[in-house]
Short mmCIF file of C-alpha atoms in Angstrom, two decimals:
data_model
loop_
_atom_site.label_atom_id
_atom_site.label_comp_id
_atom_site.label_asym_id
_atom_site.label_seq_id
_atom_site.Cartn_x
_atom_site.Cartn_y
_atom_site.Cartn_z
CA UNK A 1 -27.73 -21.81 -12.79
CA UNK A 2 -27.37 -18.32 -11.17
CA UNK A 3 -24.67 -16.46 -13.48
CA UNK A 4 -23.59 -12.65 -13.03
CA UNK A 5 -20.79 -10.55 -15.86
CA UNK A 6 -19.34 -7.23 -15.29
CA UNK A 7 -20.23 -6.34 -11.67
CA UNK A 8 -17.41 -3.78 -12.01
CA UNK A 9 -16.88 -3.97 -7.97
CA UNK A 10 -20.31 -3.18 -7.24
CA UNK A 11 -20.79 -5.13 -3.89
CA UNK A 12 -23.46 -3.05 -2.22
CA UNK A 13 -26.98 -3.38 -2.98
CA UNK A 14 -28.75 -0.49 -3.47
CA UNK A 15 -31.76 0.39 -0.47
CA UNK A 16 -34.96 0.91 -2.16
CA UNK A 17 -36.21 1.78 1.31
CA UNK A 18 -33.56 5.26 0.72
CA UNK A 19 -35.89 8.40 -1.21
CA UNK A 20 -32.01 9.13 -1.83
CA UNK A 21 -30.79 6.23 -3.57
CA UNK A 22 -31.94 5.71 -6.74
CA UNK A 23 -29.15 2.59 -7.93
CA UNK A 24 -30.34 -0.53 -9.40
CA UNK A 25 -27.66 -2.60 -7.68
CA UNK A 26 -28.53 -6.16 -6.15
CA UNK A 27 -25.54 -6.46 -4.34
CA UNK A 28 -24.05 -9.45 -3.00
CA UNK A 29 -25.90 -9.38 0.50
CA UNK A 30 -29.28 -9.92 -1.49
CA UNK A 31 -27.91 -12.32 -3.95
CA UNK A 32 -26.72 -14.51 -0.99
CA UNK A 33 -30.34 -15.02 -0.06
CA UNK A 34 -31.46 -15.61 -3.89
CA UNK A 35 -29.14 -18.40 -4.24
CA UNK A 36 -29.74 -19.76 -0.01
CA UNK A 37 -33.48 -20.03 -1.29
CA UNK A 38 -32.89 -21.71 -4.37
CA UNK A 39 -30.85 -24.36 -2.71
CA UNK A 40 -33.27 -24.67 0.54
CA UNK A 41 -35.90 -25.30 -2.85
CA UNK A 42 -33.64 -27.14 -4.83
CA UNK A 43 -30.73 -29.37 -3.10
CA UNK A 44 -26.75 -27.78 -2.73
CA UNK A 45 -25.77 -30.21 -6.12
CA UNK A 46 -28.66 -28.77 -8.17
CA UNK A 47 -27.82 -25.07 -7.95
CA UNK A 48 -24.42 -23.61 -9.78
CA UNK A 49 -23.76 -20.33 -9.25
CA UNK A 50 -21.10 -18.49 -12.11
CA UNK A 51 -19.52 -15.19 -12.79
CA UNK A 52 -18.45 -14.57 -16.47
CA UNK A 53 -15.45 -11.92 -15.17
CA UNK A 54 -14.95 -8.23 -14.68
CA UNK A 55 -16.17 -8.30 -11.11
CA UNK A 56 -12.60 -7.26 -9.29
CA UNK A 57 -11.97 -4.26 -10.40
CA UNK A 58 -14.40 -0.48 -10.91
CA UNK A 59 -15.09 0.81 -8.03
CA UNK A 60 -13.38 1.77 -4.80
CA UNK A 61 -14.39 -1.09 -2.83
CA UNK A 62 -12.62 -3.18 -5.19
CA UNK A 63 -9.36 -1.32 -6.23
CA UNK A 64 -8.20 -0.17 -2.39
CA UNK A 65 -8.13 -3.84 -1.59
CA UNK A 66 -7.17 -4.60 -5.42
CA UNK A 67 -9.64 -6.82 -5.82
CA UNK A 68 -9.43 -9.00 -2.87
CA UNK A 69 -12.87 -7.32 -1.38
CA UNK A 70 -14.94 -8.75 -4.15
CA UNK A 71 -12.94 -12.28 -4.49
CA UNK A 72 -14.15 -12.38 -0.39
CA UNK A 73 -17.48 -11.47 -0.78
CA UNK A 74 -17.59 -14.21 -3.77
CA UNK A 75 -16.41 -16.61 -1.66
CA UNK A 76 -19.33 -15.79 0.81
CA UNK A 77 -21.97 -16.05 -1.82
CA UNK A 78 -20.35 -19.31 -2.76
CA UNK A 79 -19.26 -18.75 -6.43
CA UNK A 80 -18.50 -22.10 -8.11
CA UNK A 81 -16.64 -20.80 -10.89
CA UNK A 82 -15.67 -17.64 -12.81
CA UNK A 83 -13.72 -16.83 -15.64
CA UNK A 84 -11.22 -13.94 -16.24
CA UNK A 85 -12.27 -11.33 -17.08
CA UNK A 86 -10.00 -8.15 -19.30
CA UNK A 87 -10.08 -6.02 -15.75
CA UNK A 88 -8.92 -8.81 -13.53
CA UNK A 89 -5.51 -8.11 -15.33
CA UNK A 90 -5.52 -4.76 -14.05
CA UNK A 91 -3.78 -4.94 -10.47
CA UNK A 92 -1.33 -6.73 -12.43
CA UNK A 93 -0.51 -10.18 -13.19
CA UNK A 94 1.21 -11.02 -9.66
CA UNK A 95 -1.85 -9.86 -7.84
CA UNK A 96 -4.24 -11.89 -9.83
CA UNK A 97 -2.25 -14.95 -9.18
CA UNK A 98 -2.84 -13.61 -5.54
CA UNK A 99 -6.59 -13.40 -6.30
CA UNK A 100 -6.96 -16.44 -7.74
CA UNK A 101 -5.28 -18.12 -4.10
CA UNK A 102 -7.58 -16.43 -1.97
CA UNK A 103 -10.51 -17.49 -4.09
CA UNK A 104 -12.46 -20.76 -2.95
CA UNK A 105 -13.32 -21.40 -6.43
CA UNK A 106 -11.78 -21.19 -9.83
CA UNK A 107 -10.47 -18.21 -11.51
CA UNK A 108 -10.38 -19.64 -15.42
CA UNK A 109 -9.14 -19.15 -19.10
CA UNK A 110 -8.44 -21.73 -20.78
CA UNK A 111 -7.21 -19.81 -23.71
CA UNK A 112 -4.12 -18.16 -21.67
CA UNK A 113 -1.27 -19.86 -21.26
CA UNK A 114 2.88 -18.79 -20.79
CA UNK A 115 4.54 -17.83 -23.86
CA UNK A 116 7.81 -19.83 -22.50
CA UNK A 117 6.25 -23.32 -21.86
CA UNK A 118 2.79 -23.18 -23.06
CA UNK A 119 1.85 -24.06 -19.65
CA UNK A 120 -1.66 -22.26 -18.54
CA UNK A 121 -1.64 -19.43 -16.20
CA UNK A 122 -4.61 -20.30 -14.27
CA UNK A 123 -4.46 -23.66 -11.95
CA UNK A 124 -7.83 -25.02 -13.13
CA UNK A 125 -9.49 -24.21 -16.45
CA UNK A 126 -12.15 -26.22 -16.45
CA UNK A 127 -14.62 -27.79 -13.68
CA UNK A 128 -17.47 -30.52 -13.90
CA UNK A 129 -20.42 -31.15 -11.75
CA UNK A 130 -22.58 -33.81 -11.04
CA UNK A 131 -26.11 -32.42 -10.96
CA UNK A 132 -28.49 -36.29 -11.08
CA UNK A 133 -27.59 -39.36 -11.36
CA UNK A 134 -27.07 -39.60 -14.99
CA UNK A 135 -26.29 -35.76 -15.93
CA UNK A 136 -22.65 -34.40 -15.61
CA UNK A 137 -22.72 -30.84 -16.39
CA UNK A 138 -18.86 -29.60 -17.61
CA UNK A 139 -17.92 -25.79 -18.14
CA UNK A 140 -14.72 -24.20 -18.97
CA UNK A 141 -13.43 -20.35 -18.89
CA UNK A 142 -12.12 -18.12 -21.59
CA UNK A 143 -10.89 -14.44 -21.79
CA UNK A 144 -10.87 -11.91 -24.51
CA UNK A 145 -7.64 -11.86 -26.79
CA UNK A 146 -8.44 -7.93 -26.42
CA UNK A 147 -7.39 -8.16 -22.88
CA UNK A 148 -3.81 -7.71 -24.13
CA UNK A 149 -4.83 -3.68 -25.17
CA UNK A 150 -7.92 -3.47 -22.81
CA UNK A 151 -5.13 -3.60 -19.68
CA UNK A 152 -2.03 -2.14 -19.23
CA UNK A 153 0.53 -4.09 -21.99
CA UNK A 154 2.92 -4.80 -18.62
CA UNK A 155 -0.10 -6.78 -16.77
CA UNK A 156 -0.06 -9.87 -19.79
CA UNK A 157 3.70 -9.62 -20.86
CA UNK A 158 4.79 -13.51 -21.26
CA UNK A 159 1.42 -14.51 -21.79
CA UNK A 160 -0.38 -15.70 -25.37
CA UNK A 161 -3.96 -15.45 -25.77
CA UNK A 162 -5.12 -18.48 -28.23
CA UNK A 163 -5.85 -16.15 -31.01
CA UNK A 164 -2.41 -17.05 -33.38
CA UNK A 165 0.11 -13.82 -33.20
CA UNK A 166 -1.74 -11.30 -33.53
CA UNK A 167 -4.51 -11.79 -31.13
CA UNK A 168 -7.36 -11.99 -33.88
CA UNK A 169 -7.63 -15.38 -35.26
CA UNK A 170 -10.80 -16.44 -34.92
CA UNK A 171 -9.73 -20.03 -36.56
CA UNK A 172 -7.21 -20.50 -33.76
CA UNK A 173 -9.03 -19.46 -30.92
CA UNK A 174 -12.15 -22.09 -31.94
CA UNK A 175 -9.39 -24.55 -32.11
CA UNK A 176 -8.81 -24.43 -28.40
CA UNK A 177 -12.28 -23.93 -27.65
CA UNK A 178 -13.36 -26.86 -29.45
CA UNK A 179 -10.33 -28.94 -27.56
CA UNK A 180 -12.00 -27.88 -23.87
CA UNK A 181 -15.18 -29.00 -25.26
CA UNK A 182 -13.96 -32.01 -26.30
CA UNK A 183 -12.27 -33.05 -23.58
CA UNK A 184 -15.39 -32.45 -20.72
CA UNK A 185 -17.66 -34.78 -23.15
CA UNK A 186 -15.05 -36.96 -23.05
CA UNK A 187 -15.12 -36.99 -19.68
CA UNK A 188 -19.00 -37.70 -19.75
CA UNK A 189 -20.33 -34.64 -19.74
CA UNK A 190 -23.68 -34.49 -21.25
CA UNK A 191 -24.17 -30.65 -21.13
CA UNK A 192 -21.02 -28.31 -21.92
CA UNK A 193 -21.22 -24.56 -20.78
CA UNK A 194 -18.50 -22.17 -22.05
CA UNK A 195 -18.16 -19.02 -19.40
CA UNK A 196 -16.38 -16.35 -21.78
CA UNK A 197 -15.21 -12.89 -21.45
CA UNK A 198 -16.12 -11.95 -24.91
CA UNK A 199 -19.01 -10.30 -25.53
CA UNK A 200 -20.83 -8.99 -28.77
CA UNK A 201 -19.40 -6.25 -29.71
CA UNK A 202 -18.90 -5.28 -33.41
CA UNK A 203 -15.52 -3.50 -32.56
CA UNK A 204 -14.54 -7.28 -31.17
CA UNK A 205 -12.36 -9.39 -33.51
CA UNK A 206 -12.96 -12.46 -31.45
CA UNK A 207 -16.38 -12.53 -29.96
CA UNK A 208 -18.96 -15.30 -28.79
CA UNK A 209 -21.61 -14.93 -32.48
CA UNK A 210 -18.54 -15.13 -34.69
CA UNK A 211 -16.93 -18.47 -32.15
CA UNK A 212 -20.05 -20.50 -32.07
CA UNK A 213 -20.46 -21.48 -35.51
CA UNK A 214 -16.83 -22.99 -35.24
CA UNK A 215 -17.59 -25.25 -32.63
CA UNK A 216 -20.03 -27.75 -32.06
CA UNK A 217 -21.18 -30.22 -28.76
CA UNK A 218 -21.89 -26.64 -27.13
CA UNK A 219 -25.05 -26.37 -25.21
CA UNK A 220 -24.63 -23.14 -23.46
CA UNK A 221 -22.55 -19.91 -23.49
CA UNK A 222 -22.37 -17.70 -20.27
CA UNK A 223 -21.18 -14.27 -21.48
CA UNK A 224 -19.49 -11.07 -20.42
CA UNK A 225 -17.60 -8.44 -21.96
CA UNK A 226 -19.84 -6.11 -23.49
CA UNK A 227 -22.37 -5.49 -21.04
CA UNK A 228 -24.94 -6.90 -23.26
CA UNK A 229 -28.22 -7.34 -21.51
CA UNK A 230 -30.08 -10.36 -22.98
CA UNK A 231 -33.78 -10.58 -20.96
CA UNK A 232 -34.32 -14.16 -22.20
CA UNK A 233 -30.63 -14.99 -23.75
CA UNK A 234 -30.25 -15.60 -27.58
CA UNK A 235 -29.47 -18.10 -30.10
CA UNK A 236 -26.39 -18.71 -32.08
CA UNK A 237 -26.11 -21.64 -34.84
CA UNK A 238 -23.36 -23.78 -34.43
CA UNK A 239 -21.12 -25.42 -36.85
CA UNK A 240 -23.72 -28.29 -37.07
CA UNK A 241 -26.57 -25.50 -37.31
CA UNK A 242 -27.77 -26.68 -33.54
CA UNK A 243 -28.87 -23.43 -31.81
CA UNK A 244 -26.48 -22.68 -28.71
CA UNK A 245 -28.46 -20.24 -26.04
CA UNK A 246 -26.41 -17.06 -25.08
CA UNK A 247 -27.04 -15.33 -21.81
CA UNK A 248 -25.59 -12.23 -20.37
CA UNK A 249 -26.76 -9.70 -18.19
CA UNK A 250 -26.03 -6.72 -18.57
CA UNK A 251 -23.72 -4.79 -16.81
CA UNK A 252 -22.80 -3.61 -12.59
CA UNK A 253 -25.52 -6.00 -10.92
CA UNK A 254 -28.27 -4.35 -12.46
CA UNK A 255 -29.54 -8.11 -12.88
CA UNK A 256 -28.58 -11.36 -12.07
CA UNK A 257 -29.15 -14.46 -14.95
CA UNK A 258 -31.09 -17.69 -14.22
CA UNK A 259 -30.72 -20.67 -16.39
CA UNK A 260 -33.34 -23.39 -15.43
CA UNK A 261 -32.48 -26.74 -17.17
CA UNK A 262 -35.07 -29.92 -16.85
CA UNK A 263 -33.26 -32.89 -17.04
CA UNK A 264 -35.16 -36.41 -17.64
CA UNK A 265 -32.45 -39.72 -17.98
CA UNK A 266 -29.31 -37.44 -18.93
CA UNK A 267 -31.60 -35.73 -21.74
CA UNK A 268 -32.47 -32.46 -21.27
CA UNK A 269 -35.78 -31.63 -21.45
CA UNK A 270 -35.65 -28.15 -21.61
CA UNK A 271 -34.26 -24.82 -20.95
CA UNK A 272 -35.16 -21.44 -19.85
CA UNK A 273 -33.05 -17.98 -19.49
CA UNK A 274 -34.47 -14.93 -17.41
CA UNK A 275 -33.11 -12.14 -15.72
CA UNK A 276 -33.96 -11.14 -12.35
CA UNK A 277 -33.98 -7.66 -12.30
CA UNK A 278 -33.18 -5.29 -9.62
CA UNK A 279 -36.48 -4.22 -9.47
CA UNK A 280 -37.51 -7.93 -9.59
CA UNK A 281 -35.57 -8.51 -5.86
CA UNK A 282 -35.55 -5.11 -4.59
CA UNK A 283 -37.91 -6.41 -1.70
CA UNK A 284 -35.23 -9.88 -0.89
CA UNK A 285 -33.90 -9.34 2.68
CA UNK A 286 -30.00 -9.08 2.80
CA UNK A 287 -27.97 -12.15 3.95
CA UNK A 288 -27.04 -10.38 7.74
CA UNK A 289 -23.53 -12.32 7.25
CA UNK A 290 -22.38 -10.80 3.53
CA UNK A 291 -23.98 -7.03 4.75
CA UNK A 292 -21.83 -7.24 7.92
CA UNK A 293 -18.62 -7.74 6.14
CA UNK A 294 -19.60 -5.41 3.33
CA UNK A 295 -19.92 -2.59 6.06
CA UNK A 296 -16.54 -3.23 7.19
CA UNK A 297 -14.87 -2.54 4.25
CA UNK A 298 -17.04 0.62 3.63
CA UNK A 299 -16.11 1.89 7.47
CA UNK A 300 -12.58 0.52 6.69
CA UNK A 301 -12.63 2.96 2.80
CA UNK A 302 -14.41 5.69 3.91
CA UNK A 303 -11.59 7.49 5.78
CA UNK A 304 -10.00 7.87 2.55
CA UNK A 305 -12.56 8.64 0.28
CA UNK A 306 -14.77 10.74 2.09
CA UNK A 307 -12.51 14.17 1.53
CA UNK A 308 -14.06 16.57 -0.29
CA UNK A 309 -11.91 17.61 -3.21
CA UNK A 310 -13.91 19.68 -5.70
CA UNK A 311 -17.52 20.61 -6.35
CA UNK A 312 -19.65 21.15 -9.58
CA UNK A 313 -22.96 22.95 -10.63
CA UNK A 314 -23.20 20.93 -13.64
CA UNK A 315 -23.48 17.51 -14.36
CA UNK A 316 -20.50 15.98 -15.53
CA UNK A 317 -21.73 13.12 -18.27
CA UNK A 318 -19.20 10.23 -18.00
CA UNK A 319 -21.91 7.76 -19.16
CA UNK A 320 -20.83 4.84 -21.01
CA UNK A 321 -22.72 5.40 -23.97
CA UNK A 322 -21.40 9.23 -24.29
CA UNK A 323 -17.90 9.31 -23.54
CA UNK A 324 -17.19 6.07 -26.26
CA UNK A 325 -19.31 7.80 -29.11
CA UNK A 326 -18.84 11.69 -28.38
CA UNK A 327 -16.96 13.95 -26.01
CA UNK A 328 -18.40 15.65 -23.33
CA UNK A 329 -17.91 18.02 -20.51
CA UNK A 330 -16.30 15.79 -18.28
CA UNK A 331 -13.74 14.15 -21.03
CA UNK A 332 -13.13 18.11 -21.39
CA UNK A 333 -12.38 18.73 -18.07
CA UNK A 334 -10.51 15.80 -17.45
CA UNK A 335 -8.09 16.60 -20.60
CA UNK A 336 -8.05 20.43 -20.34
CA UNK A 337 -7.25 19.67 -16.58
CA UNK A 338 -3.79 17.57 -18.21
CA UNK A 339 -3.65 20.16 -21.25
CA UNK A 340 -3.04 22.80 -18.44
CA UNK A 341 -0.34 21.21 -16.17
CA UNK A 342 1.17 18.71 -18.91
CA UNK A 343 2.57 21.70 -21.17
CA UNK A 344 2.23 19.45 -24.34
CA UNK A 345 1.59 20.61 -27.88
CA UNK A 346 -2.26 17.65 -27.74
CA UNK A 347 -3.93 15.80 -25.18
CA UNK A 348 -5.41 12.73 -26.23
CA UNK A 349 -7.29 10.21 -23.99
CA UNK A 350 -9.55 7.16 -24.65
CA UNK A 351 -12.87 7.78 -23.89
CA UNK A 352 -13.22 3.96 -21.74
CA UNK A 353 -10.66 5.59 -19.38
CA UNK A 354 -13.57 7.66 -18.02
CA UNK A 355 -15.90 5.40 -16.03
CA UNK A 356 -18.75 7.24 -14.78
CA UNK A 357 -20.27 10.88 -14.48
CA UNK A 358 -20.31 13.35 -11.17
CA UNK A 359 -23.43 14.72 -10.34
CA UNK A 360 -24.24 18.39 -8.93
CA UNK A 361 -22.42 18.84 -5.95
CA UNK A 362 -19.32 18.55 -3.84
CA UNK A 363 -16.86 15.89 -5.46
CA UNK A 364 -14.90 13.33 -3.12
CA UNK A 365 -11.86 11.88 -3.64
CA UNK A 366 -14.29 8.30 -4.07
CA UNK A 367 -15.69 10.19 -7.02
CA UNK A 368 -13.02 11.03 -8.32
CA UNK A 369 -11.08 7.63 -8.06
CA UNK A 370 -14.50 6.33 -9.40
CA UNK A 371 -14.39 8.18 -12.79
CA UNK A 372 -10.59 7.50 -13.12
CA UNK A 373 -10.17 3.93 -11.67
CA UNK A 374 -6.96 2.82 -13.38
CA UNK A 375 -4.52 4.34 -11.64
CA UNK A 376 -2.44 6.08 -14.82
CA UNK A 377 0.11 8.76 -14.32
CA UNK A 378 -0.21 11.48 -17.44
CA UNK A 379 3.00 10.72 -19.52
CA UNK A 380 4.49 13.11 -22.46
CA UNK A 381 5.46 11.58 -25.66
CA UNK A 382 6.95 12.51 -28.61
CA UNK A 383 5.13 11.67 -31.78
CA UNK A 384 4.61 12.76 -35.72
CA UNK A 385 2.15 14.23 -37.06
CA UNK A 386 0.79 11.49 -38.87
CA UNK A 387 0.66 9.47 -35.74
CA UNK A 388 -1.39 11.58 -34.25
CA UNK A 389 -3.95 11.12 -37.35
CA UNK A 390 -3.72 7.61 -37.20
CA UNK A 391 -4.28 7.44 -33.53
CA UNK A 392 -7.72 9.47 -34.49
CA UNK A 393 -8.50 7.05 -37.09
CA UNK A 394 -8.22 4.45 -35.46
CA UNK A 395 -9.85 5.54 -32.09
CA UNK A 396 -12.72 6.59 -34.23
CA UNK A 397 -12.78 3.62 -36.19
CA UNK A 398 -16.09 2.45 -34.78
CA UNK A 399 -18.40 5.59 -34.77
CA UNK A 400 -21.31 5.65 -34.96
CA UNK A 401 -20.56 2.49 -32.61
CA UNK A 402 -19.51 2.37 -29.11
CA UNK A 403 -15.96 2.23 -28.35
CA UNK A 404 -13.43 2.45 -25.75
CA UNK A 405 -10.87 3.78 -28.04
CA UNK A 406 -12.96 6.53 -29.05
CA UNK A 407 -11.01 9.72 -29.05
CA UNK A 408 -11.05 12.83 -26.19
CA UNK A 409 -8.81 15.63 -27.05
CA UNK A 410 -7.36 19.04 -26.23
CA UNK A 411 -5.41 21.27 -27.88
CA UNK A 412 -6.30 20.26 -30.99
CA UNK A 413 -9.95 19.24 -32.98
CA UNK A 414 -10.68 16.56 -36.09
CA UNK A 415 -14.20 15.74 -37.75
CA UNK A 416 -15.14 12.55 -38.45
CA UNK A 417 -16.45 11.90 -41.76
CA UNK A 418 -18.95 9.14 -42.16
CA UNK A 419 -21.06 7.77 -45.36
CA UNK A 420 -25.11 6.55 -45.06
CA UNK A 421 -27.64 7.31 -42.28
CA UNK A 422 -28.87 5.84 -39.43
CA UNK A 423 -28.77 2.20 -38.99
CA UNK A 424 -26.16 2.07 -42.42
CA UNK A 425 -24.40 4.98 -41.01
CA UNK A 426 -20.30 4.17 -40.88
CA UNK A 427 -16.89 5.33 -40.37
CA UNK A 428 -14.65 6.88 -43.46
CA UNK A 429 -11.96 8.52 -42.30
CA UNK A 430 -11.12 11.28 -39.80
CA UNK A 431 -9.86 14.72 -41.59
CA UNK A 432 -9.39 18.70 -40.85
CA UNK A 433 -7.04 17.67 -37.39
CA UNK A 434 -5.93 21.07 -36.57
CA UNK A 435 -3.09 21.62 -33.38
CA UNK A 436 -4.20 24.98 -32.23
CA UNK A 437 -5.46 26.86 -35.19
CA UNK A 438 -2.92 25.16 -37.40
CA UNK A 439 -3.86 22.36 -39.85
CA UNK A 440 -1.47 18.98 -38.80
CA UNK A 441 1.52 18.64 -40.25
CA UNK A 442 2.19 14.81 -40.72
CA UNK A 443 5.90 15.47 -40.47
CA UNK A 444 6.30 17.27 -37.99
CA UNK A 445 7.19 16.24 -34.05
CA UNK A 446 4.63 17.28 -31.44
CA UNK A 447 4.78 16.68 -27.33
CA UNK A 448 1.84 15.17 -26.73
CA UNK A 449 0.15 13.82 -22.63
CA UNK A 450 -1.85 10.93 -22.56
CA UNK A 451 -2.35 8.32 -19.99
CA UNK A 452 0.46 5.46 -19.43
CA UNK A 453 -2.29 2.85 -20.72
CA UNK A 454 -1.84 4.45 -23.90
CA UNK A 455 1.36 5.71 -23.73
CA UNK A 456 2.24 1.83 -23.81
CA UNK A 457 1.05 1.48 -27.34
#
């Protein structure tokens, strides 16, 4: 089982041949020829090949085509299944009906379905496969309840999430789990994968070490979400205190995962989880077929992203880990930018809005749309003072944790007050918020610009 999470649009390998480039990415080219080897070694029916969501949408090459650049290249790598991912929902919910058409393999959640028949949203939630001649091996897709926040609100209105009515029953959620589990060992499967967009993040209500000891008959769980990199996967108890192995890779192709399962009579043997790492395939010739079509959409994109629009003798750190724990100079520039031309008391952005730093040098517009992917317009609001606070505290909730929600502002500063050190080290509460000079006053009105995303509520 070949299994990728989070690609984030990143289709081109990186070319270690290039003193230049200096990416990790394995691209789809070279993973074509990683899973044409396996099956040359292996037979077609004893090689699956799974994506565990968040590959449509994060770079360039995916959003100008909204998505249906990747979903292509998928189809050329031959993808058996994938599920949803939060950032599929982006392009809207229209489009990823679209997606899911053009896609020679499933697009699944089991957990979604329409608030006004409880019918599902995706066509096919769950697939089986028929690996010997006594093993049937059954997997089934789920997506995060947080998708309803982590997308624009208008991209899942009409749609419930399997997590009760507020998104964050855990109880409910296992409840449909344990149904799709169920119902692929009823249909004789003797190994059940579950392919969810969840994660293992702390800031995650519903995530894949809190599901799996509510659920048993689980063998495996393919996971995405929080761009957990897991060299060997891990092991989670189940409700029955069996150990379920967990395998994710990381994050934007940096790896791909390999699950190796020895069958003997329909009992498995054994099981192994590895990553192979960029560095790992670096020297794997590109498939000629999947390179060729991947340089047509490049020639196609560069006449729009190649203008120059800016340049910088700085650094400007958009890194993951910096912009959802701290701010930095780009979340500065980016609000300052909107603090200038918005004419609003605050600015106050989300620091998973910003999606990757600008080096030293002239900036293109395929930078730019890189950093700030989503498409928002800047929107004014009216709000209270003590909305404002609570936004903080809340956005700041997780520190010193990662988190998208974590809090960029201008025009106005807070300090975060936390209790212990280091590893014990936790939120309190968020106090001193000053607009301007001026301490907050909860009652009072203020204009404040933020993105549309949050805008939305």
């Amino acid at each position: 089982i070949f299994h990728t999470n989070d690609i984030h649009g990143r289709a081109e390998g990186s070319d270690p041949t290039d003193p230049d480039d200096r990416g990790t990415i394995i691209g789809f080219a070279r993973y074509k020829t990683i899973i044409d080897e396996a099956i040359a070694a292996e037979a077609a029916d004893r090689v699956l090949v799974f994506d565990a969501g968040d590959a449509a949408h994060g770079t360039n090459f995916a959003t100008l085509s909204k998505g249906e650049s990747i979903i292509e290249l998928m189809n050329l790598v031959g993808v058996d299944a994938m599920t949803c991912g939060n950032h599929e929902f982006n392009y809207g919910m229209t489009q990823l009906k679209e997606l899911e058409t053009k896609a020679t393999f499933p697009i699944m959640a089991a957990n979604i379905t329409k608030t006004a028949d409880h019918s599902h949203f995706f066509a096919v939630n769950s697939k089986t496969f028929q690996v010997t001649a006594s093993m049937k091996i059954g997997i089934f897709g789920v997506d995060t309840p947080e998708t309803k926040v982590k997308s624009h609100p208008d991209n899942t209105v009409g749609l419930d999430f399997g997590a009760g009515p507020t998104d964050d029953d855990l109880d409910v959620f296992a409840e449909g789990a344990q149904a799709q589990i169920d119902a692929l060992v009823d249909d004789g499967c003797g190994f059940v994968i579950m392919m969810g967009h969840l994660g293992i993040d702390k800031e995650s209500d519903i995530r894949t070490d809190l599901l799996i000891p509510k659920l048993v008959d689980l063998d495996l769980v393919i996971d995405g979400h929080s761009h957990t990199k897991l060299d060997t996967g891990m092991t989670v108890k189940d409700k029955d205190g069996v150990d379920v192995l967990v395998v994710q890779t990381g994050s934007h192709f940096d790896n791909i995962g390999k699950v190796t399962l020895q069958f003997s009579g329909g009992i498995l043997d054994s099981k192994k989880a590895e990553l192979l790492t960029y560095e790992a395939v670096k020297g794997i010739a590109e498939d000629p077929a999947v390179k060729a079509k991947v340089d047509d959409f490049n020639t196609a994109n560069a006449v729009v992203l190649g203008e120059v629009i800016g340049k910088t003798a700085v650094v400007l750190d958009g890194e993951r880990g910096d912009v959802r724990t701290r701010e930095t100079n780009l979340g500065n520039l980016h609000l300052d930018a909107i603090f200038k031309r918005a004419g609003a008391d605050v600015v106050l952005s989300n620091g998973g809005n910003i999606r990757r730093s600008i080096p030293v040098g002239e900036i293109t517009m395929g930078v730019a749309l890189e950093v700030l992917p989503f498409e928002n317009m800047v929107t004014v609001i009216k709000v209270t003072g003590q909305d404002i606070i609570d936004a903080l505290t809340h956005g700041a909730g997780s520190y010193p944790g990662t988190a998208g929600g974590f809090p960029h502002v201008a025009g106005m500063s807070y300090v975060i007050v936390t209790e212990g050190v280091g590893e014990d080290e936790k939120f309190v509460r968020v106090e001193d918020v000053k607009v301007g000079d001026d301490p907050i006053d909860p009652e009072k009105v203020y204009t404040l610009a933020t993105n549309d995303f949050l805008a939305a509520g």
